[in-house]
Amino acid sequence: MKLAFIGLGNMGYPMAGHLAKQGYDITVYNRTTAKAQHWVEQYGFTYALSPLMAVANADMVFICVGNDNDLSDVVLGKNGIMQGLKSGAIVVDHSTVSAELSRDLAVLLVQRNVDFMDAPVSGGQQGAINGQLSIMCGAKEEVFAKAQPILSAYGKTITHMGQIGSGQLTKMVNQICVAGLLQGLAEGIHFAQKSGIDVEKALNVISHGAASSWQMINRYQTMLAEQYNHGFAVDWMRKDLDICLHEAAKNGAQLPVTQLVNQFYGEVQDLGGGRWDTSSLLVRLQQKN
Amino acid sequence: MKLAFIGLGNMGYPMAGHLAKQGYDITVYNRTTAKAQHWVEQYGFTYALSPLMAVANADMVFICVGNDNDLSDVVLGKNGIMQGLKSGAIVVDHSTVSAELSRDLAVLLVQRNVDFMDAPVSGGQQGAINGQLSIMCGAKEEVFAKAQPILSAYGKTITHMGQIGSGQLTKMVNQICVAGLLQGLAEGIHFAQKSGIDVEKALNVISHGAASSWQMINRYQTMLAEQYNHGFAVDWMRKDLDICLHEAAKNGAQLPVTQLVNQFYGEVQDLGGGRWDTSSLLVRLQQKN
């Protein structure tokens, strides 16, 4: 079984590393070559100088890039994988992109007898490093069945959601829930700070009840300490919420708070917080006063 | 130790019951007398025909009523407790009301040598029945110390938050966090339904990650089943959010999403959902299509 992995970012780097540690014959590609070189120094195997070269003879190709444009480029661009994929290969896309692009690429790939699976992940960089990601998959049943054992190198929960695109749609549901939740948490903390009570004590008390959330439990202390150089970056969240809102414009879903929070993240970017954790919505509220 | 308990609603009824089961000598009062009679049939002891009569000789008086007006009436009204409280008594208020009223009542009560503690609860009717409430207390240290052992009859977590009013402020932080969180959850489920994926499977997957919350885990199945005749009613949530927004107008906190969700709850009331669970924000989104 020969693998290719394209995109050695915060997520892709450790994910490809887990595949290498499992002993799969793997070739990696990264836009910035130095990072691919560093990866090879750490894990062995080889790196390629283009996506096209990386996928030569690969049975399974993993992609983990930034956005719709990056994914299109990697697949359809000048040195993209399209012309190099061997018949019968499977392309597994871990990027968070639109369901529409997933479906479009699947149609193009099937013409070359290549199967596609959208497989966005959640669990963050730490989940990637620990091999504990949650992976939401959209693919034909038999494609999922072939990919699943290999994904278990870094996936803790690997779920077949349904047809192509349904992995991305599930990821969007996740991001929509997170957006409203984080703004609520930010407003709660902001209110607590303004009201003069012991904020840490208050958060500790309410984190055991109906207001409790993963974000509250894992982020209230860093929010109180004004630490945002960790976690999931605002730039990425904006990209994801743009995808959600674009999809909602098509399917007719009403997302008033998601839309508002997306604007708020734009204001956090204006404050220089593009790389801050998504919990930095609190900074925006504090700046407003 | 002689106790009085005023307000036998969904919460007060079982809370007073726990005190009775502990063997405290207790007199209850409820605006609708039939309910007080029913309580006495169930737990023994006695009921009074006014708050004033209920507190005669009481060492500790518990109040659990609906809103600021109800609380003012019970304390300061024509047959209110004010003129009947014995010197050295403690008034513990479990209602969710404004911090301002808590502080004002405390000032008036101290003139009669009576101490006050604001002690709003969370955990819902089920928490009251099971004696597993979380109680957030604002009072002088020595007042809290006297009340705590008695509150343990129905409190699982009893926290001294600080000075009078700080219990209410903590409860407000809780409600603010819940409001944004629930709207995010409702938008996520609404989007999932519109997108045609397996919504239950999607919610099950994401409820283990960064989008996870008490509300998601405990409410997504009832939301999908369109069951709302349970939980915390929209009418009460609106009352609580009005208190939050009123307080924020004074302390300067910015609560854009809380304000918006409060409006949304108003629309749920217009749909006839005043008694529905707060998770019914989903119904409003579905109606918009």
Coordinates of C-alpha atoms in Angstrom, one line a residue:
Chain A
M1 CA 0.0 0.0 0.0
K2 CA 1.6 3.3 -1.2
L3 CA 0.3 6.5 0.3
A4 CA 0.7 10.2 -0.6
F5 CA 0.0 13.1 1.8
I6 CA -0.4 16.6 0.6
G7 CA -0.3 19.6 3.0
L8 CA 1.9 19.4 6.1
G9 CA 0.3 22.2 8.1
N10 CA -0.5 22.2 11.8
M11 CA -2.8 19.3 11.2
G12 CA -1.3 17.5 8.2
Y13 CA 2.2 17.3 9.6
P14 CA 1.4 15.1 12.6
M15 CA -1.3 13.2 10.7
A16 CA 1.2 12.2 8.0
G17 CA 3.6 11.4 10.8
H18 CA 1.2 8.8 12.2
L19 CA 0.9 7.1 8.9
A20 CA 4.7 7.0 8.6
K21 CA 4.9 5.5 12.1
Q22 CA 2.5 2.8 11.1
G23 CA 5.1 1.9 8.4
Y24 CA 3.1 2.8 5.3
D25 CA 5.3 3.7 2.3
I26 CA 4.4 7.4 2.1
T27 CA 5.4 10.4 -0.1
V28 CA 4.6 13.9 1.2
Y29 CA 4.3 17.2 -0.5
N30 CA 4.1 20.7 1.1
R31 CA 4.0 24.1 -0.6
T32 CA 6.9 25.3 1.5
T33 CA 9.5 22.6 0.8
A34 CA 11.6 23.2 3.9
K35 CA 8.7 21.9 6.0
A36 CA 8.6 18.7 3.8
Q37 CA 12.3 18.3 4.3
H38 CA 11.9 18.7 8.0
W39 CA 9.1 16.1 8.0
V40 CA 11.3 13.6 6.1
E41 CA 14.2 14.2 8.5
Q42 CA 11.8 13.3 11.4
Y43 CA 9.9 10.4 9.9
G44 CA 11.9 9.1 6.9
F45 CA 10.4 8.3 3.5
T46 CA 10.4 10.9 0.7
Y47 CA 9.0 14.2 -0.3
A48 CA 8.0 15.4 -3.7
L49 CA 8.3 18.8 -5.4
S50 CA 4.7 18.9 -6.7
P51 CA 1.4 17.3 -5.8
L52 CA 1.5 15.6 -9.2
M53 CA 4.8 13.9 -8.4
A54 CA 3.7 13.0 -4.9
V55 CA 0.8 10.8 -6.1
A56 CA 2.7 8.7 -8.6
N57 CA 1.7 5.0 -7.9
A58 CA -0.2 6.0 -4.8
D59 CA -3.1 3.8 -3.8
M60 CA -4.4 6.4 -1.4
V61 CA -3.9 10.1 -1.4
F62 CA -4.5 12.3 1.6
I63 CA -5.0 16.1 1.3
C64 CA -5.1 18.6 4.1
V65 CA -5.0 22.1 2.9
G66 CA -6.5 25.5 3.8
N67 CA -9.5 26.3 1.7
D68 CA -11.5 25.7 -1.5
N69 CA -8.9 27.5 -3.7
D70 CA -6.0 25.5 -2.3
L71 CA -7.8 22.2 -2.7
S72 CA -8.8 23.1 -6.3
D73 CA -5.2 24.0 -7.0
V74 CA -3.8 20.8 -5.6
V75 CA -6.2 18.7 -7.6
L76 CA -6.8 20.6 -10.8
G77 CA -3.9 23.1 -10.9
K78 CA -0.9 23.1 -13.2
N79 CA 1.0 20.5 -11.2
G80 CA -2.1 19.1 -9.5
I81 CA -2.7 15.4 -8.8
M82 CA -5.4 14.9 -11.4
Q83 CA -3.1 13.8 -14.2
G84 CA -1.0 11.6 -12.0
L85 CA -3.5 9.5 -10.1
K86 CA -3.5 5.9 -10.9
S87 CA -6.7 4.1 -11.7
G88 CA -8.4 2.7 -8.7
A89 CA -6.8 5.1 -6.3
I90 CA -8.8 6.8 -3.5
V91 CA -8.4 10.5 -2.6
V92 CA -9.2 11.4 1.0
D93 CA -9.7 15.1 1.6
H94 CA -9.2 16.2 5.2
S95 CA -9.5 20.0 4.4
T96 CA -12.6 21.9 5.6
V97 CA -14.1 23.1 2.3
S98 CA -17.5 23.5 0.7
A99 CA -19.6 20.4 0.2
E100 CA -20.1 21.7 -3.4
L101 CA -16.4 21.5 -4.2
S102 CA -16.3 18.0 -2.7
R103 CA -19.0 16.8 -5.0
D104 CA -17.6 18.6 -8.0
L105 CA -14.1 17.0 -7.5
A106 CA -15.7 13.6 -7.0
V107 CA -17.4 13.8 -10.3
L108 CA -14.2 14.8 -12.1
L109 CA -12.1 12.1 -10.3
V110 CA -14.5 9.3 -11.1
Q111 CA -13.8 9.9 -14.8
R112 CA -10.3 8.7 -14.1
N113 CA -11.6 5.8 -12.1
V114 CA -10.6 7.4 -8.8
D115 CA -12.8 7.6 -5.7
F116 CA -13.1 10.6 -3.5
M117 CA -14.0 10.9 0.2
D118 CA -14.5 14.2 2.1
A119 CA -13.2 13.7 5.6
P120 CA -12.9 16.9 7.6
V121 CA -11.6 16.5 11.1
S122 CA -12.1 18.0 14.5
G123 CA -10.0 17.8 17.6
G124 CA -7.5 20.4 16.8
Q125 CA -3.7 20.2 16.6
Q126 CA -3.5 18.4 19.9
G127 CA -5.9 15.8 18.5
A128 CA -3.7 15.4 15.4
I129 CA -0.6 15.0 17.5
N130 CA -2.2 12.5 19.8
G131 CA -3.9 10.6 17.0
Q132 CA -7.3 11.3 18.6
L133 CA -9.1 13.1 15.8
S134 CA -12.8 12.9 15.1
I135 CA -13.2 12.3 11.3
M136 CA -16.5 12.9 9.5
C137 CA -16.6 11.0 6.2
G138 CA -18.7 11.4 3.1
A139 CA -18.2 8.6 0.6
K140 CA -19.5 5.5 -1.0
E141 CA -19.8 2.7 1.6
E142 CA -17.0 0.6 0.0
V143 CA -14.7 3.6 -0.3
F144 CA -15.2 4.3 3.4
A145 CA -14.6 0.7 4.3
K146 CA -11.2 0.8 2.5
A147 CA -10.1 4.1 4.0
Q148 CA -11.2 3.5 7.6
P149 CA -8.4 1.2 8.8
I150 CA -5.8 3.6 7.5
L151 CA -7.5 6.6 9.0
S152 CA -7.4 4.9 12.4
A153 CA -3.7 5.8 12.5
Y154 CA -4.9 9.3 13.7
G155 CA -8.6 9.0 14.1
K156 CA -10.3 8.1 17.4
T157 CA -13.8 8.4 16.0
I158 CA -14.3 7.8 12.3
T159 CA -17.9 8.1 11.2
H160 CA -19.4 7.4 7.8
M161 CA -21.9 10.2 7.6
G162 CA -23.3 9.3 4.1
Q163 CA -22.7 10.4 0.5
I164 CA -20.0 12.7 -0.7
G165 CA -20.2 16.1 0.9
S166 CA -21.9 14.9 4.1
G167 CA -18.6 15.0 6.0
Q168 CA -18.2 18.6 5.2
L169 CA -21.9 19.4 6.1
T170 CA -21.3 17.7 9.5
K171 CA -18.2 19.8 10.1
M172 CA -20.3 22.9 9.3
V173 CA -22.9 21.9 11.9
N174 CA -20.1 21.7 14.4
Q175 CA -18.7 25.2 13.5
I176 CA -22.2 26.8 13.6
C177 CA -22.8 25.3 17.1
V178 CA -19.3 26.5 18.3
A179 CA -19.9 30.1 17.0
G180 CA -23.0 30.8 19.0
L181 CA -21.7 29.0 22.0
L182 CA -18.4 31.0 22.1
Q183 CA -20.2 34.3 21.7
G184 CA -22.5 33.4 24.6
L185 CA -19.5 32.4 26.7
A186 CA -17.7 35.6 25.8
E187 CA -20.7 37.7 26.7
G188 CA -21.1 35.8 30.0
I189 CA -17.5 36.4 31.0
H190 CA -17.6 40.0 29.8
F191 CA -20.7 40.6 31.9
A192 CA -19.1 38.9 34.9
Q193 CA -16.0 41.1 34.6
K194 CA -18.2 44.2 34.4
S195 CA -20.3 43.2 37.3
G196 CA -17.4 43.0 39.7
I197 CA -18.0 39.4 41.0
D198 CA -15.2 36.8 41.3
V199 CA -15.3 35.7 37.7
E200 CA -13.2 32.5 38.1
K201 CA -15.4 31.3 40.9
A202 CA -18.5 32.1 38.9
L203 CA -17.3 30.2 35.9
N204 CA -16.2 27.3 38.0
V205 CA -19.7 27.1 39.6
I206 CA -21.7 27.3 36.3
S207 CA -19.4 25.0 34.4
H208 CA -21.1 22.0 36.2
G209 CA -24.6 22.9 35.0
A210 CA -26.9 23.8 32.1
A211 CA -24.4 26.4 30.8
S212 CA -21.6 23.9 30.6
S213 CA -19.7 23.3 27.4
W214 CA -16.4 22.0 26.2
Q215 CA -15.4 25.6 25.3
M216 CA -16.3 26.8 28.8
I217 CA -14.4 24.1 30.6
N218 CA -11.3 24.3 28.3
R219 CA -11.2 28.0 27.6
Y220 CA -12.5 30.1 30.5
Q221 CA -9.1 30.1 32.2
T222 CA -7.2 31.1 29.2
M223 CA -9.8 33.8 28.4
L224 CA -9.5 35.2 31.9
A225 CA -5.7 35.2 31.5
E226 CA -6.1 36.8 28.0
Q227 CA -4.1 34.0 26.4
Y228 CA -5.0 33.5 22.8
N229 CA -1.9 32.2 21.2
H230 CA -3.2 28.6 21.0
G231 CA -6.2 26.6 19.7
F232 CA -8.2 27.2 16.5
A233 CA -7.3 30.5 14.7
V234 CA -9.9 33.2 14.0
D235 CA -8.8 33.2 10.3
W236 CA -9.7 29.6 9.9
M237 CA -13.0 30.0 11.7
R238 CA -14.0 32.9 9.4
K239 CA -13.2 30.7 6.4
D240 CA -15.3 27.9 7.9
L241 CA -18.2 30.2 8.7
D242 CA -18.1 31.7 5.3
I243 CA -18.5 28.2 3.9
C244 CA -21.5 27.6 6.3
L245 CA -23.2 30.9 5.3
H246 CA -22.6 30.2 1.6
E247 CA -24.2 26.7 2.0
A248 CA -27.0 28.2 4.1
A249 CA -27.8 30.7 1.3
K250 CA -28.3 27.7 -0.9
N251 CA -30.2 25.4 1.4
G252 CA -32.4 28.1 3.0
A253 CA -31.2 27.7 6.6
Q254 CA -31.6 30.8 8.8
L255 CA -28.3 31.5 10.7
P256 CA -28.7 35.0 12.2
V257 CA -26.3 34.5 15.1
T258 CA -23.8 32.6 13.0
Q259 CA -23.8 35.5 10.6
L260 CA -23.3 38.0 13.4
V261 CA -20.5 36.1 15.0
N262 CA -18.8 35.8 11.6
Q263 CA -18.9 39.6 11.5
F264 CA -17.5 39.8 15.0
Y265 CA -14.6 37.5 14.0
G266 CA -13.9 40.0 11.2
E267 CA -13.6 42.7 13.8
V268 CA -11.2 40.5 15.8
Q269 CA -9.1 40.2 12.6
D270 CA -9.2 44.0 12.4
L271 CA -7.8 44.1 15.9
G272 CA -4.9 42.0 14.7
G273 CA -6.3 38.7 16.0
G274 CA -6.4 36.6 12.9
R275 CA -4.1 34.0 14.5
W276 CA -5.8 34.2 17.9
D277 CA -7.9 31.3 19.3
T278 CA -11.6 31.6 18.5
S279 CA -12.3 32.3 22.2
S280 CA -10.9 35.8 21.5
L281 CA -14.4 37.1 20.8
L282 CA -14.1 38.3 24.4
V283 CA -11.3 40.8 23.3
R284 CA -13.8 42.4 20.9
L285 CA -16.3 42.9 23.7
Q286 CA -13.7 44.4 26.0
Q287 CA -12.5 46.7 23.2
K288 CA -16.0 48.0 22.7
N289 CA -16.0 49.6 26.2
Chain B
M1 CA -35.0 25.8 64.4
K2 CA -38.2 27.0 62.9
L3 CA -38.4 27.6 59.2
A4 CA -40.8 29.3 56.8
F5 CA -41.0 28.6 53.0
I6 CA -42.8 31.0 50.7
G7 CA -43.6 30.0 47.1
L8 CA -44.4 26.4 46.3
G9 CA -43.9 26.5 42.6
N10 CA -42.1 23.9 40.4
M11 CA -39.0 24.5 42.4
G12 CA -40.2 25.6 45.8
Y13 CA -42.6 22.7 46.3
P14 CA -39.9 20.0 46.3
M15 CA -37.3 22.2 48.0
A16 CA -39.6 22.8 50.9
G17 CA -40.4 19.1 50.9
H18 CA -36.7 18.3 51.4
L19 CA -36.6 20.6 54.5
A20 CA -39.7 18.8 55.8
K21 CA -38.1 15.4 55.3
Q22 CA -35.1 16.6 57.3
G23 CA -37.5 17.2 60.2
Y24 CA -37.3 20.9 60.4
D25 CA -40.4 22.6 61.9
I26 CA -41.7 24.4 58.8
T27 CA -44.6 26.6 57.8
V28 CA -45.3 27.1 54.1
Y29 CA -47.2 29.8 52.2
N30 CA -48.3 29.7 48.6
R31 CA -50.4 32.3 46.6
T32 CA -52.7 29.5 45.5
T33 CA -53.8 28.0 48.8
A34 CA -54.8 24.6 47.3
K35 CA -51.2 23.9 46.5
A36 CA -50.1 24.7 50.1
Q37 CA -52.9 22.4 51.3
H38 CA -51.6 19.6 49.0
W39 CA -48.1 20.2 50.2
V40 CA -49.2 19.8 53.9
E41 CA -51.0 16.6 53.0
Q42 CA -47.9 15.2 51.5
Y43 CA -45.3 16.4 54.0
G44 CA -47.2 17.4 57.2
F45 CA -46.6 20.6 59.2
T46 CA -48.6 23.7 58.5
Y47 CA -49.5 26.3 55.9
A48 CA -50.3 29.9 56.5
L49 CA -52.7 32.2 54.7
S50 CA -50.2 35.0 54.2
P51 CA -46.4 35.5 54.0
L52 CA -46.7 37.6 57.2
M53 CA -48.4 34.8 59.1
A54 CA -45.9 32.2 57.7
V55 CA -42.9 33.9 59.2
A56 CA -44.1 34.2 62.8
N57 CA -41.2 33.0 65.0
A58 CA -39.2 31.7 62.1
D59 CA -35.4 31.6 62.4
M60 CA -34.9 31.2 58.7
V61 CA -37.3 32.3 55.9
F62 CA -36.9 30.9 52.4
I63 CA -38.5 32.6 49.4
C64 CA -38.9 31.1 45.9
V65 CA -41.1 33.3 43.7
G66 CA -41.3 34.4 40.1
N67 CA -39.8 37.8 39.6
D68 CA -38.9 41.2 41.2
N69 CA -42.5 42.2 41.7
D70 CA -43.5 39.0 43.4
L71 CA -40.5 39.2 45.7
S72 CA -41.2 42.9 46.5
D73 CA -44.8 42.0 47.2
V74 CA -43.9 39.0 49.5
V75 CA -41.5 41.1 51.5
L76 CA -42.9 44.6 51.4
G77 CA -46.5 44.2 50.4
K78 CA -49.7 44.5 52.5
N79 CA -49.3 41.0 54.1
G80 CA -45.6 40.8 53.4
I81 CA -43.1 39.4 55.8
M82 CA -41.4 42.6 56.8
Q83 CA -43.5 43.4 59.8
G84 CA -43.5 39.8 61.0
L85 CA -39.9 38.8 61.0
K86 CA -38.3 38.2 64.3
S87 CA -35.1 39.9 65.2
G88 CA -32.0 37.8 64.3
A89 CA -33.8 35.9 61.5
I90 CA -32.3 35.2 58.1
V91 CA -34.1 35.6 54.8
V92 CA -32.8 33.3 52.0
D93 CA -34.1 34.2 48.6
H94 CA -34.0 31.5 45.9
S95 CA -35.9 33.5 43.3
T96 CA -34.0 34.7 40.2
V97 CA -34.3 38.5 40.4
S98 CA -32.2 41.6 40.0
A99 CA -29.1 42.1 42.1
E100 CA -30.4 45.6 42.7
L101 CA -33.6 44.4 44.4
S102 CA -31.5 42.0 46.5
R103 CA -29.3 44.8 47.7
D104 CA -32.3 47.1 48.4
L105 CA -34.2 44.4 50.4
A106 CA -31.1 43.6 52.4
V107 CA -30.8 47.3 53.4
L108 CA -34.4 47.4 54.5
L109 CA -34.2 44.1 56.4
V110 CA -31.1 45.0 58.3
Q111 CA -33.1 47.8 59.9
R112 CA -35.1 45.1 61.6
N113 CA -32.0 43.2 62.5
V114 CA -32.7 40.6 59.8
D115 CA -30.0 39.3 57.5
F116 CA -30.5 38.6 53.8
M117 CA -29.0 36.2 51.4
D118 CA -29.6 36.0 47.6
A119 CA -29.4 32.3 46.6
P120 CA -30.7 31.6 43.1
V121 CA -30.4 28.1 42.0
S122 CA -29.7 26.1 38.9
G123 CA -30.4 22.4 38.1
G124 CA -34.1 22.7 37.1
Q125 CA -37.1 21.0 38.5
Q126 CA -35.4 17.6 38.4
G127 CA -32.5 19.0 40.4
A128 CA -35.0 20.3 43.0
I129 CA -36.8 17.0 43.2
N130 CA -33.5 15.1 43.6
G131 CA -32.0 17.6 46.0
Q132 CA -29.1 18.2 43.6
L133 CA -29.4 21.9 43.0
S134 CA -26.5 24.3 42.5
I135 CA -27.0 27.3 44.8
M136 CA -25.1 30.6 44.2
C137 CA -25.1 32.7 47.4
G138 CA -24.5 36.4 48.0
A139 CA -24.3 37.2 51.8
K140 CA -22.1 38.1 54.7
E141 CA -19.8 35.2 55.5
E142 CA -21.4 34.5 58.9
V143 CA -24.9 34.5 57.3
F144 CA -23.8 32.0 54.6
A145 CA -22.2 29.8 57.3
K146 CA -25.5 29.6 59.2
A147 CA -27.6 28.9 56.1
Q148 CA -25.3 26.4 54.3
P149 CA -26.1 23.3 56.5
I150 CA -29.8 23.8 56.0
L151 CA -29.5 24.4 52.2
S152 CA -27.7 21.1 51.9
A153 CA -31.1 19.5 52.2
Y154 CA -31.6 20.3 48.5
G155 CA -28.2 21.7 47.3
K156 CA -25.5 19.6 45.9
T157 CA -23.1 22.5 45.3
I158 CA -23.6 25.5 47.6
T159 CA -21.1 28.3 46.8
H160 CA -20.6 31.6 48.6
M161 CA -20.0 34.0 45.7
G162 CA -19.4 37.1 47.8
Q163 CA -21.5 40.1 49.0
I164 CA -25.2 40.4 48.6
G165 CA -26.3 40.4 44.9
S166 CA -23.4 38.3 43.7
G167 CA -25.5 35.1 43.7
Q168 CA -27.9 36.8 41.3
L169 CA -25.0 38.1 39.2
T170 CA -23.6 34.6 38.9
K171 CA -27.0 33.3 37.8
M172 CA -27.1 36.0 35.1
V173 CA -23.7 34.9 33.8
N174 CA -25.2 31.4 33.6
Q175 CA -28.2 32.5 31.6
I176 CA -26.2 34.7 29.2
C177 CA -23.9 31.7 28.4
V178 CA -27.0 29.5 27.9
A179 CA -28.7 31.9 25.5
G180 CA -25.9 32.2 23.0
L181 CA -25.2 28.5 23.3
L182 CA -28.8 27.4 22.6
Q183 CA -29.2 29.7 19.6
G184 CA -26.0 28.2 18.2
L185 CA -27.3 24.7 18.8
A186 CA -30.6 25.6 17.2
E187 CA -28.9 27.1 14.2
G188 CA -26.7 24.0 13.9
I189 CA -29.6 21.6 14.0
H190 CA -31.6 23.7 11.7
F191 CA -28.8 23.8 9.2
A192 CA -28.3 20.1 9.4
Q193 CA -32.0 19.5 8.8
K194 CA -31.9 21.8 5.7
S195 CA -28.8 20.2 4.4
G196 CA -30.3 16.7 4.2
I197 CA -27.7 14.8 6.3
D198 CA -28.5 12.3 9.0
V199 CA -29.0 14.9 11.8
E200 CA -29.0 12.5 14.7
K201 CA -25.8 10.9 13.5
A202 CA -24.2 14.3 13.0
L203 CA -25.2 15.5 16.5
N204 CA -24.0 12.3 18.0
V205 CA -20.6 12.8 16.3
I206 CA -20.0 16.4 17.2
S207 CA -21.3 16.0 20.8
H208 CA -17.9 14.5 21.7
G209 CA -15.8 17.5 20.6
A210 CA -15.3 21.2 20.7
A211 CA -19.0 21.9 20.0
S212 CA -20.2 19.8 22.9
S213 CA -22.3 21.2 25.7
W214 CA -24.8 20.1 28.4
Q215 CA -27.5 21.5 26.2
M216 CA -26.4 19.6 23.1
I217 CA -26.1 16.3 25.0
N218 CA -29.3 16.7 26.9
R219 CA -31.5 18.4 24.4
Y220 CA -30.7 17.4 20.8
Q221 CA -32.8 14.3 20.9
T222 CA -35.9 16.2 22.2
M223 CA -35.3 19.0 19.7
L224 CA -35.2 16.5 16.8
A225 CA -38.4 14.9 18.2
E226 CA -39.9 18.4 18.6
Q227 CA -40.6 17.8 22.3
Y228 CA -40.7 21.0 24.3
N229 CA -43.1 20.3 27.2
H230 CA -40.3 19.9 29.7
G231 CA -37.3 21.8 31.0
F232 CA -36.9 25.5 31.6
A233 CA -39.8 27.6 30.2
V234 CA -39.3 30.4 27.6
D235 CA -41.3 32.8 29.8
W236 CA -38.8 32.3 32.6
M237 CA -35.9 32.7 30.4
R238 CA -37.2 36.0 29.0
K239 CA -37.7 37.2 32.5
D240 CA -34.1 36.3 33.4
L241 CA -32.6 37.8 30.2
D242 CA -34.5 41.0 30.8
I243 CA -32.8 41.1 34.2
C244 CA -29.4 40.5 32.5
L245 CA -29.9 43.2 29.9
H246 CA -31.2 45.6 32.6
E247 CA -28.0 44.9 34.7
A248 CA -25.8 45.2 31.6
A249 CA -27.3 48.6 30.8
K250 CA -26.0 49.7 34.2
N251 CA -22.6 48.0 34.2
G252 CA -21.8 48.7 30.6
A253 CA -21.4 45.1 29.4
Q254 CA -22.0 44.5 25.7
L255 CA -24.4 41.7 25.1
P256 CA -25.3 41.8 21.4
V257 CA -26.3 38.1 21.0
T258 CA -28.0 37.9 24.4
Q259 CA -30.2 40.8 23.3
L260 CA -30.9 39.2 20.0
V261 CA -31.8 35.8 21.6
N262 CA -34.1 37.6 24.0
Q263 CA -36.0 39.0 21.0
F264 CA -36.1 35.5 19.5
Y265 CA -37.6 34.2 22.7
G266 CA -40.2 36.9 22.4
E267 CA -41.1 35.5 18.9
V268 CA -41.3 32.0 20.4
Q269 CA -43.8 33.4 22.9
D270 CA -45.7 34.9 20.0
L271 CA -45.8 31.4 18.5
G272 CA -47.5 30.2 21.7
G273 CA -44.4 28.7 23.2
G274 CA -44.1 30.6 26.5
R275 CA -44.2 27.3 28.4
W276 CA -41.9 25.5 26.0
D277 CA -38.4 24.5 27.0
T278 CA -35.7 27.1 26.1
S279 CA -34.4 24.8 23.3
S280 CA -37.5 25.7 21.3
L281 CA -35.5 28.5 19.6
L282 CA -35.3 25.8 16.9
V283 CA -39.1 26.1 16.3
R284 CA -38.7 29.8 15.5
L285 CA -36.0 29.1 12.9
Q286 CA -38.1 26.3 11.3
Q287 CA -41.1 28.7 11.2
K288 CA -39.1 31.3 9.3
N289 CA -38.8 29.1 6.3

